[in-house]
Amino acid sequence: MLEQRIQQQFFDSADLKYQAAEVLARPIADAAQAVLGCITAGGKVLLCGNGASAAIAQRFASAFVGRFERDRPGLAALALVPDAVVMSAIGNHQGFEQVYAKQVQALGNPGDVLIAMSVSGEAANVLAAVDAAHDKDMTVIAMTGRAGGALAARLIETDVHLCVPHERAARVHEVHLLVLHCLCDAVDAQLLGDQETA
Protein backbone atom coordinates (compact mmCIF):
# COMPACT_ATOMS: atom_id res chain seq x y z
CA MET A 1 0.00 0.00 0.00
CA LEU A 2 2.76 2.47 0.91
CA GLU A 3 4.74 1.52 -2.20
CA GLN A 4 1.69 2.25 -4.37
CA ARG A 5 1.29 5.65 -2.73
CA ILE A 6 4.96 6.42 -3.40
CA GLN A 7 4.66 5.30 -7.02
CA GLN A 8 1.60 7.52 -7.43
CA GLN A 9 3.69 10.53 -6.35
CA PHE A 10 6.08 9.82 -9.23
CA PHE A 11 3.24 9.33 -11.71
CA ASP A 12 1.49 12.54 -10.64
CA SER A 13 4.73 14.51 -10.91
CA ALA A 14 5.50 13.10 -14.35
CA ASP A 15 1.96 13.77 -15.60
CA LEU A 16 2.12 17.38 -14.48
CA LYS A 17 5.51 17.88 -16.12
CA TYR A 18 4.18 16.59 -19.44
CA GLN A 19 1.14 18.87 -19.12
CA ALA A 20 3.26 21.87 -18.09
CA ALA A 21 5.70 21.35 -20.99
CA GLU A 22 2.97 22.31 -23.46
CA VAL A 23 1.79 25.31 -21.46
CA LEU A 24 5.18 26.67 -20.37
CA ALA A 25 7.57 26.09 -23.29
CA ARG A 26 6.89 29.47 -24.92
CA PRO A 27 6.87 31.51 -21.68
CA ILE A 28 10.09 29.79 -20.53
CA ALA A 29 11.72 30.73 -23.84
CA ASP A 30 10.55 34.33 -23.32
CA ALA A 31 11.95 34.29 -19.78
CA ALA A 32 15.26 32.90 -21.05
CA GLN A 33 15.51 35.74 -23.57
CA ALA A 34 14.81 38.29 -20.83
CA VAL A 35 17.49 36.79 -18.58
CA LEU A 36 19.99 36.52 -21.44
CA GLY A 37 19.38 40.14 -22.46
CA CYS A 38 19.88 41.25 -18.87
CA ILE A 39 23.10 39.28 -18.38
CA THR A 40 24.68 40.25 -21.70
CA ALA A 41 23.95 43.92 -20.94
CA GLY A 42 25.87 43.63 -17.67
CA GLY A 43 22.82 43.25 -15.44
CA LYS A 44 21.95 40.74 -12.76
CA VAL A 45 19.15 38.43 -11.73
CA LEU A 46 17.60 38.81 -8.27
CA LEU A 47 15.35 36.07 -6.89
CA CYS A 48 12.87 35.89 -4.03
CA GLY A 49 10.35 33.50 -2.56
CA ASN A 50 9.37 31.94 0.75
CA GLY A 51 9.94 28.45 2.14
CA ALA A 52 10.62 25.93 -0.63
CA SER A 53 10.65 28.78 -3.16
CA ALA A 54 13.51 30.37 -1.22
CA ALA A 55 15.49 27.15 -1.51
CA ILE A 56 14.78 26.95 -5.24
CA ALA A 57 15.93 30.58 -5.60
CA GLN A 58 19.22 29.68 -3.95
CA ARG A 59 19.63 26.71 -6.30
CA PHE A 60 19.27 28.98 -9.34
CA ALA A 61 21.70 31.56 -7.97
CA SER A 62 24.30 28.86 -7.26
CA ALA A 63 23.98 27.47 -10.79
CA PHE A 64 24.30 30.94 -12.31
CA VAL A 65 27.21 32.19 -10.22
CA GLY A 66 29.02 28.83 -10.19
CA ARG A 67 28.03 26.51 -12.99
CA PHE A 68 25.00 24.60 -14.20
CA GLU A 69 26.26 21.66 -16.26
CA ARG A 70 29.20 23.24 -18.08
CA ASP A 71 32.11 25.38 -16.98
CA ARG A 72 31.77 29.06 -17.87
CA PRO A 73 32.45 32.42 -16.26
CA GLY A 74 30.08 33.20 -13.40
CA LEU A 75 26.85 35.03 -14.16
CA ALA A 76 25.42 37.66 -11.82
CA ALA A 77 22.56 36.27 -9.74
CA LEU A 78 21.58 36.77 -6.14
CA ALA A 79 18.93 35.02 -4.07
CA LEU A 80 17.59 37.61 -1.64
CA VAL A 81 16.92 34.96 1.00
CA PRO A 82 20.07 33.64 2.70
CA ASP A 83 21.16 36.62 4.82
CA ALA A 84 19.34 36.15 8.12
CA VAL A 85 20.79 39.36 9.59
CA VAL A 86 19.53 41.53 6.71
CA MET A 87 16.14 39.83 6.67
CA SER A 88 15.64 40.04 10.43
CA ALA A 89 16.72 43.70 10.53
CA ILE A 90 14.32 44.68 7.74
CA GLY A 91 11.57 42.52 9.21
CA ASN A 92 12.04 44.07 12.64
CA HIS A 93 12.09 47.68 11.47
CA GLN A 94 9.89 47.75 8.36
CA GLY A 95 7.93 44.50 8.65
CA PHE A 96 8.26 41.10 6.99
CA GLU A 97 6.36 42.38 3.95
CA GLN A 98 9.37 44.56 3.08
CA VAL A 99 12.21 42.00 3.40
CA TYR A 100 12.53 41.59 -0.38
CA ALA A 101 11.35 45.01 -1.55
CA LYS A 102 14.04 46.81 0.45
CA GLN A 103 16.71 44.57 -1.06
CA VAL A 104 15.36 45.13 -4.58
CA GLN A 105 15.43 48.89 -3.95
CA ALA A 106 19.03 48.71 -2.73
CA LEU A 107 20.46 46.18 -5.20
CA GLY A 108 18.31 46.38 -8.33
CA ASN A 109 19.06 48.53 -11.34
CA PRO A 110 17.12 49.31 -14.51
CA GLY A 111 17.45 46.36 -16.89
CA ASP A 112 17.93 43.79 -14.12
CA VAL A 113 15.53 40.86 -13.76
CA LEU A 114 13.57 39.82 -10.67
CA ILE A 115 12.43 36.20 -10.52
CA ALA A 116 9.56 36.26 -8.03
CA MET A 117 8.18 32.93 -6.80
CA SER A 118 4.92 32.33 -5.00
CA VAL A 119 2.78 29.21 -5.50
CA SER A 120 -0.40 31.04 -4.47
CA GLY A 121 0.64 34.37 -5.97
CA GLU A 122 -0.47 36.00 -2.72
CA ALA A 123 2.77 36.33 -0.68
CA ALA A 124 2.80 39.96 0.49
CA ASN A 125 6.60 40.21 0.57
CA VAL A 126 6.89 38.87 -2.99
CA LEU A 127 4.20 41.28 -4.21
CA ALA A 128 6.06 44.19 -2.61
CA ALA A 129 9.28 43.06 -4.32
CA VAL A 130 7.51 43.06 -7.69
CA ASP A 131 6.30 46.62 -7.09
CA ALA A 132 9.84 47.66 -6.14
CA ALA A 133 11.23 46.00 -9.28
CA HIS A 134 8.75 47.86 -11.48
CA ASP A 135 9.73 51.12 -9.78
CA LYS A 136 13.36 50.35 -10.78
CA ASP A 137 12.42 49.50 -14.42
CA MET A 138 13.29 45.85 -13.94
CA THR A 139 11.69 42.95 -15.78
CA VAL A 140 9.78 40.51 -13.57
CA ILE A 141 9.56 36.79 -14.19
CA ALA A 142 6.73 35.57 -11.97
CA MET A 143 6.62 31.88 -11.09
CA THR A 144 3.30 30.81 -9.64
CA GLY A 145 0.90 27.90 -9.45
CA ARG A 146 -2.86 27.66 -9.34
CA ALA A 147 -4.25 30.72 -11.15
CA GLY A 148 -1.42 33.09 -10.28
CA GLY A 149 -3.30 35.13 -7.68
CA ALA A 150 -2.53 38.79 -7.06
CA LEU A 151 0.96 38.34 -8.49
CA ALA A 152 -0.45 37.63 -11.96
CA ALA A 153 -2.55 40.79 -11.74
CA ARG A 154 0.54 42.87 -10.86
CA LEU A 155 2.46 41.99 -14.01
CA ILE A 156 2.97 44.42 -16.86
CA GLU A 157 3.43 43.83 -20.59
CA THR A 158 7.20 43.35 -20.44
CA ASP A 159 6.99 40.75 -17.64
CA VAL A 160 6.75 36.99 -18.06
CA HIS A 161 4.33 34.77 -16.14
CA LEU A 162 5.25 31.11 -15.63
CA CYS A 163 2.12 29.59 -14.07
CA VAL A 164 2.19 25.88 -13.29
CA PRO A 165 -1.34 24.52 -13.83
CA HIS A 166 -1.75 22.73 -10.50
CA GLU A 167 -3.14 23.33 -7.02
CA ARG A 168 -0.75 21.23 -4.95
CA ALA A 169 2.29 23.17 -3.72
CA ALA A 170 4.67 20.19 -3.78
CA ARG A 171 3.93 19.52 -7.46
CA VAL A 172 4.28 23.22 -8.33
CA HIS A 173 7.67 23.42 -6.58
CA GLU A 174 8.89 20.38 -8.51
CA VAL A 175 8.02 22.07 -11.80
CA HIS A 176 9.47 25.40 -10.65
CA LEU A 177 12.82 23.69 -10.08
CA LEU A 178 12.65 22.18 -13.58
CA VAL A 179 11.73 25.59 -15.05
CA LEU A 180 14.80 27.18 -13.45
CA HIS A 181 16.96 24.34 -14.77
CA CYS A 182 15.51 25.03 -18.22
CA LEU A 183 16.44 28.72 -17.85
CA CYS A 184 20.01 27.82 -16.85
CA ASP A 185 20.33 25.43 -19.77
CA ALA A 186 18.88 27.93 -22.27
CA VAL A 187 21.21 30.71 -21.16
CA ASP A 188 24.23 28.39 -21.25
CA ALA A 189 23.25 27.19 -24.74
CA GLN A 190 23.00 30.79 -25.97
CA LEU A 191 26.30 31.80 -24.41
CA LEU A 192 28.35 28.67 -25.01
CA GLY A 193 26.69 27.02 -27.99
CA ASP A 194 24.25 24.16 -28.19
CA GLN A 195 26.34 21.15 -27.23
CA GLU A 196 25.56 17.99 -25.37
CA THR A 197 26.27 18.11 -21.64
CA ALA A 198 28.21 15.35 -19.91
Tab-separated table of C-alpha atoms in Angstrom, residues 37-186:
chain	number	residue	atom	x	y	z
A	37	GLY	CA	19.382	40.135	-22.460
A	38	CYS	CA	19.880	41.245	-18.870
A	39	ILE	CA	23.104	39.285	-18.385
A	40	THR	CA	24.682	40.252	-21.703
A	41	ALA	CA	23.953	43.919	-20.944
A	42	GLY	CA	25.868	43.635	-17.671
A	43	GLY	CA	22.815	43.248	-15.443
A	44	LYS	CA	21.949	40.744	-12.760
A	45	VAL	CA	19.147	38.430	-11.726
A	46	LEU	CA	17.597	38.807	-8.272
A	47	LEU	CA	15.351	36.068	-6.889
A	48	CYS	CA	12.870	35.889	-4.034
A	49	GLY	CA	10.349	33.504	-2.560
A	50	ASN	CA	9.375	31.936	0.750
A	51	GLY	CA	9.943	28.454	2.136
A	52	ALA	CA	10.617	25.935	-0.631
A	53	SER	CA	10.649	28.780	-3.159
A	54	ALA	CA	13.509	30.372	-1.223
A	55	ALA	CA	15.493	27.150	-1.509
A	56	ILE	CA	14.782	26.947	-5.239
A	57	ALA	CA	15.926	30.576	-5.597
A	58	GLN	CA	19.219	29.675	-3.946
A	59	ARG	CA	19.627	26.705	-6.301
A	60	PHE	CA	19.271	28.977	-9.344
A	61	ALA	CA	21.702	31.561	-7.973
A	62	SER	CA	24.298	28.864	-7.257
A	63	ALA	CA	23.981	27.466	-10.795
A	64	PHE	CA	24.302	30.936	-12.306
A	65	VAL	CA	27.207	32.193	-10.222
A	66	GLY	CA	29.019	28.826	-10.194
A	67	ARG	CA	28.030	26.512	-12.992
A	68	PHE	CA	25.000	24.599	-14.196
A	69	GLU	CA	26.257	21.662	-16.260
A	70	ARG	CA	29.200	23.244	-18.077
A	71	ASP	CA	32.114	25.380	-16.979
A	72	ARG	CA	31.775	29.064	-17.867
A	73	PRO	CA	32.450	32.419	-16.259
A	74	GLY	CA	30.083	33.200	-13.396
A	75	LEU	CA	26.852	35.035	-14.164
A	76	ALA	CA	25.424	37.659	-11.820
A	77	ALA	CA	22.564	36.270	-9.744
A	78	LEU	CA	21.581	36.770	-6.138
A	79	ALA	CA	18.933	35.020	-4.070
A	80	LEU	CA	17.588	37.606	-1.639
A	81	VAL	CA	16.917	34.957	0.997
A	82	PRO	CA	20.069	33.641	2.699
A	83	ASP	CA	21.156	36.617	4.821
A	84	ALA	CA	19.338	36.147	8.125
A	85	VAL	CA	20.791	39.356	9.589
A	86	VAL	CA	19.526	41.532	6.714
A	87	MET	CA	16.136	39.832	6.666
A	88	SER	CA	15.639	40.036	10.429
A	89	ALA	CA	16.719	43.699	10.526
A	90	ILE	CA	14.318	44.681	7.739
A	91	GLY	CA	11.571	42.515	9.214
A	92	ASN	CA	12.036	44.070	12.639
A	93	HIS	CA	12.092	47.684	11.470
A	94	GLN	CA	9.894	47.753	8.361
A	95	GLY	CA	7.931	44.499	8.647
A	96	PHE	CA	8.256	41.105	6.986
A	97	GLU	CA	6.362	42.381	3.950
A	98	GLN	CA	9.370	44.562	3.078
A	99	VAL	CA	12.209	41.998	3.396
A	100	TYR	CA	12.532	41.591	-0.384
A	101	ALA	CA	11.354	45.015	-1.552
A	102	LYS	CA	14.039	46.807	0.449
A	103	GLN	CA	16.714	44.571	-1.061
A	104	VAL	CA	15.364	45.133	-4.577
A	105	GLN	CA	15.427	48.890	-3.951
A	106	ALA	CA	19.033	48.706	-2.728
A	107	LEU	CA	20.463	46.178	-5.201
A	108	GLY	CA	18.307	46.376	-8.326
A	109	ASN	CA	19.060	48.533	-11.344
A	110	PRO	CA	17.115	49.311	-14.514
A	111	GLY	CA	17.450	46.359	-16.888
A	112	ASP	CA	17.928	43.794	-14.117
A	113	VAL	CA	15.530	40.859	-13.761
A	114	LEU	CA	13.574	39.817	-10.668
A	115	ILE	CA	12.431	36.197	-10.517
A	116	ALA	CA	9.557	36.263	-8.027
A	117	MET	CA	8.184	32.926	-6.804
A	118	SER	CA	4.916	32.325	-4.995
A	119	VAL	CA	2.784	29.213	-5.504
A	120	SER	CA	-0.397	31.039	-4.472
A	121	GLY	CA	0.640	34.365	-5.970
A	122	GLU	CA	-0.467	35.997	-2.719
A	123	ALA	CA	2.765	36.334	-0.683
A	124	ALA	CA	2.798	39.962	0.489
A	125	ASN	CA	6.597	40.214	0.575
A	126	VAL	CA	6.893	38.871	-2.987
A	127	LEU	CA	4.198	41.279	-4.211
A	128	ALA	CA	6.056	44.194	-2.611
A	129	ALA	CA	9.276	43.055	-4.317
A	130	VAL	CA	7.507	43.055	-7.689
A	131	ASP	CA	6.299	46.616	-7.094
A	132	ALA	CA	9.839	47.663	-6.140
A	133	ALA	CA	11.227	45.997	-9.276
A	134	HIS	CA	8.750	47.860	-11.480
A	135	ASP	CA	9.733	51.123	-9.781
A	136	LYS	CA	13.357	50.352	-10.775
A	137	ASP	CA	12.421	49.505	-14.417
A	138	MET	CA	13.289	45.846	-13.938
A	139	THR	CA	11.691	42.951	-15.784
A	140	VAL	CA	9.778	40.515	-13.574
A	141	ILE	CA	9.561	36.794	-14.192
A	142	ALA	CA	6.733	35.572	-11.966
A	143	MET	CA	6.619	31.885	-11.093
A	144	THR	CA	3.295	30.808	-9.640
A	145	GLY	CA	0.903	27.903	-9.446
A	146	ARG	CA	-2.863	27.662	-9.336
A	147	ALA	CA	-4.252	30.723	-11.147
A	148	GLY	CA	-1.416	33.092	-10.279
A	149	GLY	CA	-3.295	35.134	-7.681
A	150	ALA	CA	-2.525	38.795	-7.056
A	151	LEU	CA	0.963	38.336	-8.491
A	152	ALA	CA	-0.450	37.626	-11.963
A	153	ALA	CA	-2.549	40.786	-11.737
A	154	ARG	CA	0.541	42.874	-10.860
A	155	LEU	CA	2.459	41.985	-14.008
A	156	ILE	CA	2.970	44.417	-16.864
A	157	GLU	CA	3.425	43.827	-20.588
A	158	THR	CA	7.200	43.347	-20.443
A	159	ASP	CA	6.994	40.753	-17.641
A	160	VAL	CA	6.749	36.986	-18.062
A	161	HIS	CA	4.330	34.768	-16.139
A	162	LEU	CA	5.246	31.111	-15.630
A	163	CYS	CA	2.124	29.592	-14.074
A	164	VAL	CA	2.186	25.877	-13.294
A	165	PRO	CA	-1.343	24.519	-13.828
A	166	HIS	CA	-1.753	22.735	-10.499
A	167	GLU	CA	-3.142	23.330	-7.020
A	168	ARG	CA	-0.750	21.231	-4.947
A	169	ALA	CA	2.289	23.173	-3.718
A	170	ALA	CA	4.673	20.187	-3.776
A	171	ARG	CA	3.934	19.520	-7.460
A	172	VAL	CA	4.284	23.218	-8.333
A	173	HIS	CA	7.668	23.416	-6.585
A	174	GLU	CA	8.889	20.378	-8.515
A	175	VAL	CA	8.021	22.067	-11.798
A	176	HIS	CA	9.471	25.405	-10.648
A	177	LEU	CA	12.824	23.694	-10.085
A	178	LEU	CA	12.648	22.180	-13.576
A	179	VAL	CA	11.735	25.586	-15.046
A	180	LEU	CA	14.802	27.175	-13.448
A	181	HIS	CA	16.965	24.342	-14.769
A	182	CYS	CA	15.508	25.031	-18.224
A	183	LEU	CA	16.443	28.717	-17.851
A	184	CYS	CA	20.010	27.825	-16.851
A	185	ASP	CA	20.329	25.426	-19.775
A	186	ALA	CA	18.884	27.926	-22.267
